Short mmCIF file of C-alpha atoms in Angstrom, two decimals:
data_model
loop_
_atom_site.label_atom_id
_atom_site.label_comp_id
_atom_site.label_asym_id
_atom_site.label_seq_id
_atom_site.Cartn_x
_atom_site.Cartn_y
_atom_site.Cartn_z
CA UNK A 120 -4.87 -29.26 -20.62
CA UNK A 121 -5.80 -25.56 -20.61
CA UNK A 122 -3.26 -22.83 -19.85
CA UNK A 123 -3.56 -19.66 -17.77
CA UNK A 124 -1.16 -16.84 -18.62
CA UNK A 125 -0.64 -14.55 -15.61
CA UNK A 126 1.05 -11.17 -16.03
CA UNK A 127 2.86 -9.93 -12.94
CA UNK A 128 4.34 -11.73 -9.91
CA UNK A 129 3.00 -9.30 -7.32
CA UNK A 130 0.28 -10.04 -4.73
CA UNK A 131 -2.54 -10.43 -7.26
CA UNK A 132 -0.62 -12.43 -9.85
CA UNK A 133 0.99 -14.88 -7.43
CA UNK A 134 -2.26 -15.32 -5.50
CA UNK A 135 -4.06 -16.23 -8.73
CA UNK A 136 -1.30 -18.69 -9.65
CA UNK A 137 -1.35 -20.39 -6.25
CA UNK A 138 -5.15 -20.56 -6.10
CA UNK A 139 -5.40 -22.14 -9.57
CA UNK A 140 -2.69 -24.71 -8.84
CA UNK A 141 -4.22 -25.74 -5.51
CA UNK A 142 -7.82 -25.89 -6.73
CA UNK A 143 -7.47 -27.71 -10.07
CA UNK A 144 -5.04 -30.03 -11.85
CA UNK A 145 -6.52 -29.20 -15.25
CA UNK A 146 -4.94 -25.78 -15.84
CA UNK A 147 -1.27 -25.14 -16.55
CA UNK A 148 -0.01 -21.88 -15.02
CA UNK A 149 2.68 -19.58 -16.45
CA UNK A 150 3.57 -16.29 -14.72
CA UNK A 151 5.45 -13.48 -16.49
CA UNK A 152 7.33 -10.98 -14.28
CA UNK A 153 8.99 -7.90 -15.77
CA UNK A 154 11.57 -7.54 -12.98
CA UNK A 155 13.96 -9.98 -11.35
CA UNK A 156 12.09 -10.13 -8.02
CA UNK A 157 8.67 -10.94 -6.59
CA UNK A 158 6.06 -8.80 -4.86
CA UNK A 159 5.62 -5.87 -7.25
CA UNK A 160 5.45 -2.72 -5.13
CA UNK A 161 5.18 -5.02 -2.10
CA UNK A 162 8.75 -6.20 -2.59
CA UNK A 163 11.47 -5.97 0.03
CA UNK A 164 14.89 -4.65 -1.03
CA UNK A 165 17.98 -5.80 0.85
CA UNK A 166 20.99 -3.48 1.05
CA UNK A 167 24.08 -4.52 3.02
CA UNK A 168 21.99 -6.58 5.43
CA UNK A 169 19.33 -3.90 5.95
CA UNK A 170 15.89 -4.35 4.38
CA UNK A 171 13.60 -1.73 2.85
CA UNK A 172 9.82 -2.01 2.58
CA UNK A 173 8.72 -0.22 -0.60
CA UNK A 174 5.85 1.99 0.57
CA UNK A 175 5.15 0.42 3.94
CA UNK A 176 2.71 -2.51 4.13
CA UNK A 177 0.55 -3.33 7.12
CA UNK A 178 -1.03 -6.78 6.90
CA UNK A 179 -4.58 -6.45 8.19
CA UNK A 180 -7.80 -7.79 6.73
CA UNK A 181 -11.41 -8.28 7.79
CA UNK A 182 -11.64 -11.23 5.42
CA UNK A 183 -11.17 -14.67 7.08
CA UNK A 184 -10.14 -16.17 3.73
CA UNK A 185 -7.21 -13.74 3.47
CA UNK A 186 -6.06 -14.22 7.07
CA UNK A 187 -6.14 -18.01 6.69
CA UNK A 188 -4.08 -17.69 3.47
CA UNK A 189 -1.43 -15.54 5.19
CA UNK A 190 -1.24 -17.97 8.12
CA UNK A 191 -0.66 -20.85 5.71
CA UNK A 192 2.27 -19.08 4.06
CA UNK A 193 3.81 -17.48 7.16
CA UNK A 194 2.74 -18.98 10.52
CA UNK A 195 2.14 -16.48 13.34
CA UNK A 196 4.87 -16.01 15.93
CA UNK A 197 4.62 -18.31 18.93
CA UNK A 198 7.68 -16.93 20.71
CA UNK A 199 8.97 -13.39 21.35
CA UNK A 200 10.79 -11.51 18.58
CA UNK A 201 14.24 -9.99 19.02
CA UNK A 202 13.01 -6.58 20.22
CA UNK A 203 10.53 -8.22 22.62
CA UNK A 204 13.43 -10.14 24.16
CA UNK A 205 15.72 -7.10 24.43
CA UNK A 206 12.96 -5.02 26.04
CA UNK A 207 11.64 -7.90 28.17
CA UNK A 208 8.14 -6.97 27.07
CA UNK A 209 5.07 -9.13 26.70
CA UNK A 210 4.32 -10.08 23.10
CA UNK A 211 1.14 -11.27 21.40
CA UNK A 212 1.85 -14.95 20.73
CA UNK A 213 0.05 -17.76 18.93
CA UNK A 214 -0.02 -21.08 20.76
CA UNK A 215 2.20 -23.50 18.86
CA UNK A 216 3.36 -20.73 16.52
CA UNK A 217 6.81 -20.24 15.01
CA UNK A 218 9.86 -18.88 16.83
CA UNK A 219 11.16 -15.82 14.94
CA UNK A 220 14.59 -16.26 16.51
CA UNK A 221 14.94 -19.69 14.89
CA UNK A 222 12.54 -19.89 11.92
CA UNK A 223 12.48 -17.71 8.79
CA UNK A 224 8.85 -18.24 7.78
CA UNK A 225 7.17 -16.19 10.51
CA UNK A 226 4.48 -13.53 10.64
CA UNK A 227 4.97 -11.08 13.52
CA UNK A 228 2.29 -9.16 15.40
CA UNK A 229 3.25 -5.48 15.52
CA UNK A 230 1.90 -2.41 17.30
CA UNK A 231 0.63 0.28 14.92
CA UNK A 232 1.96 3.78 15.44
CA UNK A 233 1.53 6.27 12.61
CA UNK A 234 1.78 9.98 13.25
CA UNK A 235 1.87 13.31 11.47
CA UNK A 236 4.84 15.64 11.80
CA UNK A 237 3.42 19.15 11.57
CA UNK A 238 5.03 22.38 12.73
CA UNK A 239 7.79 20.29 14.39
CA UNK A 240 5.22 18.52 16.57
CA UNK A 241 3.83 14.97 16.44
CA UNK A 242 0.10 14.38 15.99
CA UNK A 243 -1.56 10.96 16.01
CA UNK A 244 -2.79 9.68 12.68
CA UNK A 245 -5.71 9.35 12.53
CA UNK A 246 -6.19 12.45 14.68
CA UNK A 247 -6.91 11.47 18.29
CA UNK A 248 -8.71 13.39 20.99
CA UNK A 249 -5.87 13.24 23.49
CA UNK A 250 -4.81 16.20 25.65
CA UNK A 251 -1.48 16.22 23.78
CA UNK A 252 -3.30 16.88 20.50
CA UNK A 253 -5.03 19.98 21.88
CA UNK A 254 -1.84 21.09 23.62
CA UNK A 255 0.12 20.90 20.36
CA UNK A 256 -2.58 22.78 18.46
CA UNK A 257 -2.97 25.51 21.04
CA UNK A 258 -6.27 26.93 22.30
CA UNK A 259 -6.99 29.13 19.28
CA UNK A 260 -6.40 26.43 16.69
CA UNK A 261 -8.36 23.90 18.75
CA UNK A 262 -11.35 26.26 18.80
CA UNK A 263 -11.03 26.88 15.06
CA UNK A 264 -10.93 23.12 14.42
CA UNK A 265 -14.02 22.57 16.58
CA UNK A 266 -16.11 25.33 15.00
CA UNK A 267 -14.92 24.31 11.53
CA UNK A 268 -16.00 20.71 12.12
CA UNK A 269 -19.41 21.80 13.44
CA UNK A 270 -19.86 23.94 10.33
CA UNK A 271 -19.02 20.89 8.18
CA UNK A 272 -21.68 18.85 10.00
CA UNK A 273 -24.32 21.47 9.26
CA UNK A 274 -23.30 22.42 5.74
CA UNK A 275 -22.27 19.41 3.66
CA UNK A 276 -20.37 20.07 0.43
CA UNK A 277 -21.08 18.07 -2.72
CA UNK A 278 -18.58 15.21 -2.77
CA UNK A 279 -17.49 15.72 -6.35
CA UNK A 280 -13.80 16.02 -5.45
CA UNK A 281 -11.37 14.87 -2.77
CA UNK A 282 -11.13 18.28 -1.08
CA UNK A 283 -14.86 18.35 -0.32
CA UNK A 284 -14.71 14.71 0.80
CA UNK A 285 -12.11 15.57 3.46
CA UNK A 286 -13.79 18.82 4.55
CA UNK A 287 -17.10 17.00 5.11
CA UNK A 288 -15.38 14.54 7.46
CA UNK A 289 -12.86 16.72 9.26
CA UNK A 290 -13.84 20.36 8.74
CA UNK A 291 -11.94 22.91 6.66
CA UNK A 292 -9.38 23.83 9.34
CA UNK A 293 -8.20 20.29 10.05
CA UNK A 294 -8.22 19.57 6.31
CA UNK A 295 -5.94 22.55 5.64
CA UNK A 296 -3.59 21.53 8.45
CA UNK A 297 -3.25 17.79 7.85
CA UNK A 298 -4.58 16.78 4.43
CA UNK A 299 -4.27 19.51 1.82
CA UNK A 300 -0.51 19.79 1.33
CA UNK A 301 0.24 16.11 1.92
CA UNK A 302 -2.34 15.08 -0.70
CA UNK A 303 -1.02 17.62 -3.21
CA UNK A 304 2.54 16.42 -2.57
CA UNK A 305 1.47 12.78 -2.97
CA UNK A 306 -0.40 13.20 -6.24
CA UNK A 307 1.12 16.33 -7.77
CA UNK A 308 -2.43 17.71 -8.02
CA UNK A 309 -4.56 19.76 -5.67
CA UNK A 310 -7.23 17.67 -3.87
CA UNK A 311 -10.02 19.56 -5.67
CA UNK A 312 -8.72 18.07 -8.94
CA UNK A 313 -8.86 14.49 -7.63
CA UNK A 314 -11.89 12.21 -7.71
CA UNK A 315 -13.55 11.73 -4.31
CA UNK A 316 -13.65 7.95 -4.81
CA UNK A 317 -9.97 7.77 -3.84
CA UNK A 318 -10.95 8.98 -0.37
CA UNK A 319 -13.93 6.63 -0.28
CA UNK A 320 -11.63 3.64 -0.90
CA UNK A 321 -8.66 4.65 1.24
CA UNK A 322 -10.26 6.53 4.14
CA UNK A 323 -13.64 4.79 3.95
CA UNK A 324 -15.60 5.48 7.16
CA UNK A 325 -12.87 7.48 8.87
CA UNK A 326 -13.93 10.88 10.22
CA UNK A 327 -13.99 12.78 13.51
CA UNK A 328 -17.31 11.01 14.20
CA UNK A 329 -15.62 7.62 13.69
CA UNK A 330 -12.79 8.64 16.03
CA UNK A 331 -15.34 9.67 18.69
CA UNK A 332 -17.20 6.35 18.32
CA UNK A 333 -13.93 4.46 18.69
CA UNK A 334 -12.99 6.46 21.80
CA UNK A 335 -16.36 5.86 23.49
CA UNK A 336 -16.30 2.22 22.38
CA UNK A 337 -13.06 1.78 24.34
CA UNK A 338 -14.28 3.80 27.33
CA UNK A 339 -17.47 1.73 27.68
CA UNK A 340 -15.74 -1.52 26.65
CA UNK A 341 -18.19 -2.07 23.85
CA UNK A 342 -17.88 -5.59 22.51
CA UNK A 343 -17.69 -6.35 18.78
CA UNK A 344 -17.22 -2.65 18.02
CA UNK A 345 -16.59 -2.03 14.35
CA UNK A 346 -13.10 -0.54 13.88
CA UNK A 347 -12.12 1.33 10.75
CA UNK A 348 -8.97 -0.08 9.14
CA UNK A 349 -7.12 3.20 9.74
CA UNK A 350 -7.83 2.89 13.49
CA UNK A 351 -6.38 -0.60 14.01
CA UNK A 352 -3.84 -0.87 16.81
CA UNK A 353 -2.12 -4.10 15.76
CA UNK A 354 -1.23 -5.65 12.43
CA UNK A 355 0.64 -8.61 11.02
CA UNK A 356 4.03 -8.24 9.37
CA UNK A 357 6.41 -10.76 7.77
CA UNK A 358 9.67 -11.21 9.68
CA UNK A 359 11.76 -10.12 6.68
CA UNK A 360 9.38 -7.56 5.18
CA UNK A 361 6.41 -7.84 2.80
CA UNK A 362 8.46 -9.26 -0.06
CA UNK A 363 9.10 -12.37 2.01
CA UNK A 364 5.44 -13.40 1.70
CA UNK A 365 5.67 -13.26 -2.08
CA UNK A 366 9.06 -14.98 -2.23
CA UNK A 367 7.48 -17.83 -0.23
CA UNK A 368 4.38 -17.84 -2.45
CA UNK A 369 6.48 -17.91 -5.63
CA UNK A 370 8.40 -20.88 -4.22
CA UNK A 371 5.12 -22.68 -3.45
CA UNK A 372 3.80 -21.93 -6.96
CA UNK A 373 6.89 -23.53 -8.52
CA UNK A 374 6.70 -26.55 -6.18
CA UNK A 375 3.11 -27.06 -7.38
CA UNK A 376 4.29 -27.15 -11.00
CA UNK A 377 3.72 -23.53 -11.99
CA UNK A 378 6.21 -21.75 -14.24
CA UNK A 379 7.51 -18.26 -13.41
CA UNK A 380 9.54 -16.39 -16.02
CA UNK A 381 11.42 -13.41 -14.59
CA UNK A 382 12.78 -10.44 -16.57
CA UNK A 383 9.92 -11.06 -19.01
CA UNK A 384 8.17 -7.86 -20.10
CA UNK A 385 4.78 -8.47 -21.73
CA UNK A 386 4.54 -6.11 -24.73
CA UNK A 387 1.63 -7.48 -26.78
CA UNK A 388 -1.68 -9.16 -26.05
CA UNK A 389 -3.33 -10.85 -29.02
CA UNK A 390 -7.11 -10.97 -29.49
CA UNK A 391 -8.72 -13.29 -32.05
CA UNK A 392 -11.89 -12.88 -34.13
CA UNK A 393 -13.97 -14.20 -31.20
CA UNK A 394 -12.80 -11.21 -29.12
CA UNK A 395 -10.82 -13.52 -26.83
CA UNK A 396 -7.15 -13.49 -25.85
CA UNK A 397 -5.31 -16.39 -27.47
CA UNK A 398 -1.67 -15.44 -26.83
CA UNK A 399 0.76 -12.83 -25.56
CA UNK A 400 4.23 -11.71 -26.55
CA UNK A 401 6.97 -10.93 -24.04
CA UNK A 402 10.50 -9.59 -24.31
CA UNK A 403 13.41 -11.29 -22.58
CA UNK A 404 17.12 -10.81 -23.18
CA UNK A 405 16.40 -8.63 -26.21
CA UNK A 406 14.25 -11.26 -27.95
CA UNK A 407 10.48 -11.58 -28.35
CA UNK A 408 8.62 -14.78 -27.46
CA UNK A 409 4.94 -15.58 -28.04
CA UNK A 410 3.00 -17.95 -25.77
CA UNK A 411 -0.53 -19.24 -26.38
CA UNK A 412 -3.06 -19.58 -23.58
CA UNK A 413 -6.74 -20.05 -22.73
CA UNK A 414 -7.02 -17.44 -19.96
CA UNK A 415 -5.21 -14.17 -19.36
CA UNK A 416 -5.04 -12.88 -15.78
CA UNK A 417 -3.48 -9.44 -15.92
CA UNK A 418 -2.07 -7.39 -13.04
CA UNK A 419 -0.01 -5.20 -15.37
CA UNK A 420 -0.98 -1.50 -15.58
CA UNK A 421 -4.27 -1.40 -17.48
CA UNK A 422 -2.88 1.45 -19.59
CA UNK A 423 -0.09 -0.82 -20.85
CA UNK A 424 -2.43 -3.80 -21.26
CA UNK A 425 -4.77 -1.90 -23.59
CA UNK A 426 -1.89 -0.22 -25.43
CA UNK A 427 -0.46 -3.65 -26.26
CA UNK A 428 -3.79 -5.11 -27.41
CA UNK A 429 -4.90 -5.28 -31.04
CA UNK A 430 -8.23 -4.00 -32.42
CA UNK A 431 -9.22 -1.85 -29.45
CA UNK A 432 -12.00 0.65 -30.28
CA UNK A 433 -11.08 4.34 -30.18
CA UNK A 434 -12.90 5.31 -26.97
CA UNK A 435 -11.52 2.62 -24.58
CA UNK A 436 -8.07 3.10 -26.14
CA UNK A 437 -8.25 6.86 -25.43
CA UNK A 438 -9.41 6.36 -21.84
CA UNK A 439 -6.68 3.80 -21.10
CA UNK A 440 -3.99 6.00 -22.62
CA UNK A 441 -5.04 8.92 -20.41
CA UNK A 442 -4.94 7.02 -17.10
CA UNK A 443 -2.34 8.67 -14.82
CA UNK A 444 0.08 7.18 -12.32
CA UNK A 445 2.32 8.51 -9.60
CA UNK A 446 5.80 7.09 -9.22
CA UNK A 447 7.84 6.64 -6.09
CA UNK A 448 11.41 7.12 -4.91
CA UNK A 449 12.80 6.20 -1.54
CA UNK A 450 16.13 6.83 0.13
CA UNK A 451 17.26 4.34 2.72
CA UNK A 452 19.31 6.23 5.32
CA UNK A 453 21.30 4.41 7.98
CA UNK A 454 21.95 6.67 10.97
CA UNK A 455 23.76 6.24 14.26
CA UNK A 456 20.97 8.05 16.10
CA UNK A 457 17.70 9.92 15.58
CA UNK A 458 17.23 13.40 16.94
CA UNK A 459 13.59 12.71 17.85
CA UNK A 460 12.61 12.21 21.47
CA UNK A 461 10.35 9.31 22.35
CA UNK A 462 7.73 11.08 24.47
CA UNK A 463 5.28 8.17 24.22
CA UNK A 464 4.84 5.40 26.78
CA UNK A 465 5.81 2.81 24.15
CA UNK A 466 9.23 1.28 24.81
CA UNK A 467 11.57 0.72 21.88
CA UNK A 468 15.10 -0.56 21.34
CA UNK A 469 17.40 2.46 21.69
CA UNK A 470 14.38 4.49 22.89
CA UNK A 471 13.72 5.74 19.37
CA UNK A 472 10.25 7.06 18.47
CA UNK A 473 7.90 4.06 18.01
CA UNK A 474 6.39 5.04 14.65
CA UNK A 475 6.30 2.66 11.71
CA UNK A 476 5.88 5.67 9.46
CA UNK A 477 5.42 9.41 9.83
CA UNK A 478 3.48 11.67 7.45
CA UNK A 479 5.34 14.91 6.83
CA UNK A 480 3.17 18.05 6.62
CA UNK A 481 5.83 20.67 5.95
CA UNK A 482 5.69 22.90 2.91
CA UNK A 483 9.43 23.61 3.22
CA UNK A 484 10.40 20.09 2.15
CA UNK A 485 9.47 17.67 -0.64
CA UNK A 486 9.66 14.65 1.65
CA UNK A 487 6.20 13.10 1.91
CA UNK A 488 6.68 10.43 4.54
CA UNK A 489 9.42 8.53 6.30
CA UNK A 490 9.51 4.97 7.60
CA UNK A 491 11.46 3.64 10.56
CA UNK A 492 12.21 0.07 9.54
CA UNK A 493 13.40 -0.87 13.07
CA UNK A 494 9.78 -0.61 14.19
CA UNK A 495 8.31 -2.71 11.37
CA UNK A 496 10.43 -5.71 12.29
CA UNK A 497 13.66 -6.01 14.30
CA UNK A 498 14.93 -8.33 11.59
CA UNK A 499 14.85 -5.57 8.96
CA UNK A 500 17.95 -3.98 10.52
CA UNK A 501 21.39 -5.55 10.60
CA UNK A 502 22.52 -3.81 13.81
CA UNK A 503 19.29 -3.12 15.68
CA UNK A 504 20.89 -1.93 18.89
CA UNK A 505 23.28 0.63 17.41
CA UNK A 506 21.70 1.95 14.20
CA UNK A 507 18.37 3.28 12.94
CA UNK A 508 17.33 2.42 9.38
CA UNK A 509 15.06 5.09 7.86
CA UNK A 510 13.22 5.24 4.52
CA UNK A 511 12.59 8.72 3.10
CA UNK A 512 9.67 8.61 0.66
CA UNK A 513 9.23 10.99 -2.26
CA UNK A 514 6.28 10.99 -4.66
CA UNK A 515 7.39 11.86 -8.19
CA UNK A 516 6.61 11.46 -11.87
CA UNK A 517 8.79 9.23 -14.01
CA UNK A 518 11.18 11.46 -15.94
CA UNK A 519 10.82 14.53 -13.70
CA UNK A 520 13.64 16.38 -11.94
CA UNK A 521 13.78 14.00 -8.98
CA UNK A 522 13.51 10.86 -11.13
CA UNK A 523 16.54 11.90 -13.16
CA UNK A 524 18.74 12.61 -10.13
CA UNK A 525 21.82 10.51 -9.51
CA UNK A 526 21.94 8.53 -6.27
CA UNK A 527 24.45 11.04 -4.89
CA UNK A 528 22.19 14.04 -5.70
CA UNK A 529 19.11 12.34 -4.25
CA UNK A 530 21.03 11.39 -1.13
CA UNK A 531 22.24 14.96 -0.65
CA UNK A 532 18.66 16.32 -0.82
CA UNK A 533 17.28 13.62 1.49
CA UNK A 534 19.92 14.22 4.15
CA UNK A 535 19.49 18.01 3.92
CA UNK A 536 15.73 17.64 4.48
CA UNK A 537 16.35 15.37 7.48
CA UNK A 538 18.48 18.16 8.95
CA UNK A 539 15.84 20.78 8.14
CA UNK A 540 13.12 18.73 9.88
CA UNK A 541 15.34 17.96 12.85
CA UNK A 542 15.36 14.18 12.28
CA UNK A 543 19.14 14.33 12.71
CA UNK A 544 21.23 17.14 14.20
CA UNK A 545 24.42 16.67 12.19
CA UNK A 546 25.36 15.18 8.78
CA UNK A 547 27.90 12.88 10.46
CA UNK A 548 25.02 10.88 11.95
CA UNK A 549 24.44 9.42 8.45
CA UNK A 550 26.39 6.19 8.00
CA UNK A 551 25.11 5.12 4.55
CA UNK A 552 22.32 5.73 2.01
CA UNK A 553 20.65 3.75 -0.77
CA UNK A 554 18.18 4.86 -3.49
CA UNK A 555 15.29 2.85 -4.92
CA UNK A 556 12.71 3.78 -7.59
CA UNK A 557 9.28 2.26 -8.28
CA UNK A 558 7.37 3.00 -11.49
CA UNK A 559 3.56 3.27 -11.46
CA UNK A 560 3.38 2.78 -7.69
CA UNK A 561 0.09 4.62 -7.35
CA UNK A 562 -2.78 4.60 -9.88
CA UNK A 563 -4.11 8.17 -9.83
CA UNK A 564 -7.72 9.38 -9.78
CA UNK A 565 -7.77 12.25 -12.24
CA UNK A 566 -7.52 12.93 -16.02
CA UNK A 567 -9.49 10.14 -17.77
CA UNK A 568 -10.13 8.24 -14.53
CA UNK A 569 -13.68 9.62 -14.35
CA UNK A 570 -14.40 7.59 -17.52
CA UNK A 571 -13.00 4.38 -16.02
CA UNK A 572 -16.43 2.70 -15.92
CA UNK A 573 -16.61 2.87 -19.72
CA UNK A 574 -13.21 1.21 -20.00
CA UNK A 575 -14.25 -1.51 -17.54
CA UNK A 576 -17.35 -2.27 -19.60
CA UNK A 577 -15.16 -2.78 -22.66
CA UNK A 578 -12.69 -5.01 -20.79
CA UNK A 579 -15.59 -7.14 -19.53
CA UNK A 580 -16.51 -7.98 -23.15
CA UNK A 581 -13.25 -9.90 -23.57
CA UNK A 582 -14.44 -13.22 -22.19
CA UNK A 583 -11.18 -14.81 -21.01
CA UNK A 584 -9.48 -11.62 -19.75
CA UNK A 585 -9.39 -11.02 -15.99
CA UNK A 586 -7.95 -7.79 -14.59
CA UNK A 587 -6.70 -8.11 -11.00
CA UNK A 588 -4.77 -6.14 -8.43
CA UNK A 589 -3.96 -2.48 -7.96
CA UNK A 590 -2.60 -1.68 -11.41
CA UNK A 591 -4.66 -4.32 -13.19
CA UNK A 592 -7.83 -2.48 -12.13
CA UNK A 593 -6.32 1.02 -11.78
CA UNK A 594 -7.64 1.07 -8.25
CA UNK A 595 -5.76 1.96 -5.06
CA UNK A 596 -6.14 -1.51 -3.52
CA UNK A 597 -4.62 -2.78 -0.31
CA UNK A 598 -2.86 -6.15 -0.39
CA UNK A 599 -5.97 -8.01 0.77
CA UNK A 600 -8.12 -6.28 -1.87
CA UNK A 601 -5.63 -7.31 -4.57
CA UNK A 602 -5.67 -10.89 -3.34
CA UNK A 603 -9.47 -11.00 -3.24
CA UNK A 604 -9.69 -9.93 -6.90
CA UNK A 605 -7.66 -13.06 -7.66
CA UNK A 606 -9.75 -15.27 -5.38
CA UNK A 607 -12.85 -14.12 -7.26
CA UNK A 608 -11.15 -14.58 -10.64
CA UNK A 609 -10.22 -18.19 -9.90
CA UNK A 610 -13.76 -18.90 -8.66
CA UNK A 611 -15.13 -17.51 -11.94
CA UNK A 612 -12.74 -19.54 -14.09
CA UNK A 613 -13.48 -22.81 -12.27
CA UNK A 614 -17.25 -22.26 -12.19
CA UNK A 615 -17.49 -20.97 -15.76
CA UNK A 616 -19.09 -17.71 -14.58
CA UNK A 617 -19.03 -15.06 -17.31
CA UNK A 618 -20.16 -12.05 -15.27
CA UNK A 619 -17.05 -10.34 -13.84
CA UNK A 620 -18.85 -7.82 -11.63
CA UNK A 621 -17.72 -9.67 -8.50
CA UNK A 622 -14.08 -9.10 -9.49
CA UNK A 623 -14.48 -5.41 -10.30
CA UNK A 624 -16.62 -4.76 -7.19
CA UNK A 625 -13.80 -5.66 -4.78
CA UNK A 626 -12.98 -2.45 -2.85
CA UNK A 627 -15.42 -0.50 -5.01
CA UNK A 628 -18.23 -0.72 -2.49
CA UNK A 629 -17.55 0.37 1.08
CA UNK A 630 -19.36 -2.49 2.78
CA UNK A 631 -18.15 -5.21 0.39
CA UNK A 632 -15.65 -6.74 2.80
CA UNK A 633 -17.72 -6.31 5.93
CA UNK A 634 -20.64 -8.09 4.27
CA UNK A 635 -18.46 -10.87 2.87
CA UNK A 636 -16.70 -11.19 6.20
CA UNK A 637 -20.06 -11.75 7.91
CA UNK A 638 -20.98 -14.40 5.38
CA UNK A 639 -17.71 -16.28 5.83
CA UNK A 640 -17.07 -15.66 9.55
#
């Protein structure tokens, strides 16, 4: 029997393991996970009965194969959730679906609200054309935005960096208001230093033109209108946070006979004279262990993969070593109340603002975004009716000033910034805090990234190596993109296909999913 060695028990790694085990009995599967939990950066952290979503994860895909997979793991809700019951509101239900009040394995349908906090005012994200938007901007700024956008339509800038990418789609004024500082805060680099392909993958077809099309599509009730991912109004979400999906998947993998080794850090990958991977070495409990295998599916950071590999030529080694990452810190803050008025027509428990997350565009704070876990799922919060559970998100570099802070220091800064932004009106509103850190949360698109194609060509020459997922491909993939890289990998392994272009093309071409969705739908 052949053996597949899978590095990482996040979305890509666990998907590959499950797909192999359900599609063939001829391949043994062993998964190596560096941490003691599943889900990678899609994990859920529990603290005193309250749950934190690391980074915020909406479950939405245009790919039928992905949606069917999610439904298999976590059936859609067939009865109202706790907040639906408390508010006596109508919920989107699946006939014969699970009851979230009784069952654990449930996928909820949630309403998407994401806004920008700028100049102490809320703006829809993506920017909407509501009266409130223009009222918040004021007449002068609205005129500047309009003329700026018209200028961008007439005079297109070369899209050789992220700044020009945004200006072409939104105009310089809107870019400076809502994108410039946030992007610089997120990446630690000015947008003009970042490759435009990040915008192409994350924002895709979003622009003022796309917003207008969406508005008129609703007005004229256009059927089968194409909706950009950023404009979706509903999404799926696991009852207990995104990590629940991967806890369930890991359990299924083990039931199917797969082996998962936790706290196992892969440190070496061994190539033989045929330029194929024949084994890897991992560290566990202070000891090194070497395991042989026939296939290596890697979702570990490609920089670490190449660094741990023998006989790598100078150029690909240099490119891999120079690939940058952005790390992430979050402070869970339990408060008795939020000092933000719910001026929307969306009802919530406790009448808190309905946002899942809010982008912070304020140069006076380092806070990049905050989540309101109550709105992701009512089951993320221990006392839903009397507390609000917030996640303050900071984008940092491992080893920098923030990264080295103690939990007490980080908590003090987070709470002070909440006061500065008016999220709370007094320190006494804070009942508890909890700090979490995530290394290499975001693969970054600068430094040697512009040479990534050369590195990919080298990695393709290693016949039995398959790079999957966000860090495995150094590509800012969504969960469904990461899963699809593993779907394609398993198809290649089982069919004997040597060309790996299908794996590397996932999320690299804007229409990839739409086209595949049409083929499968």
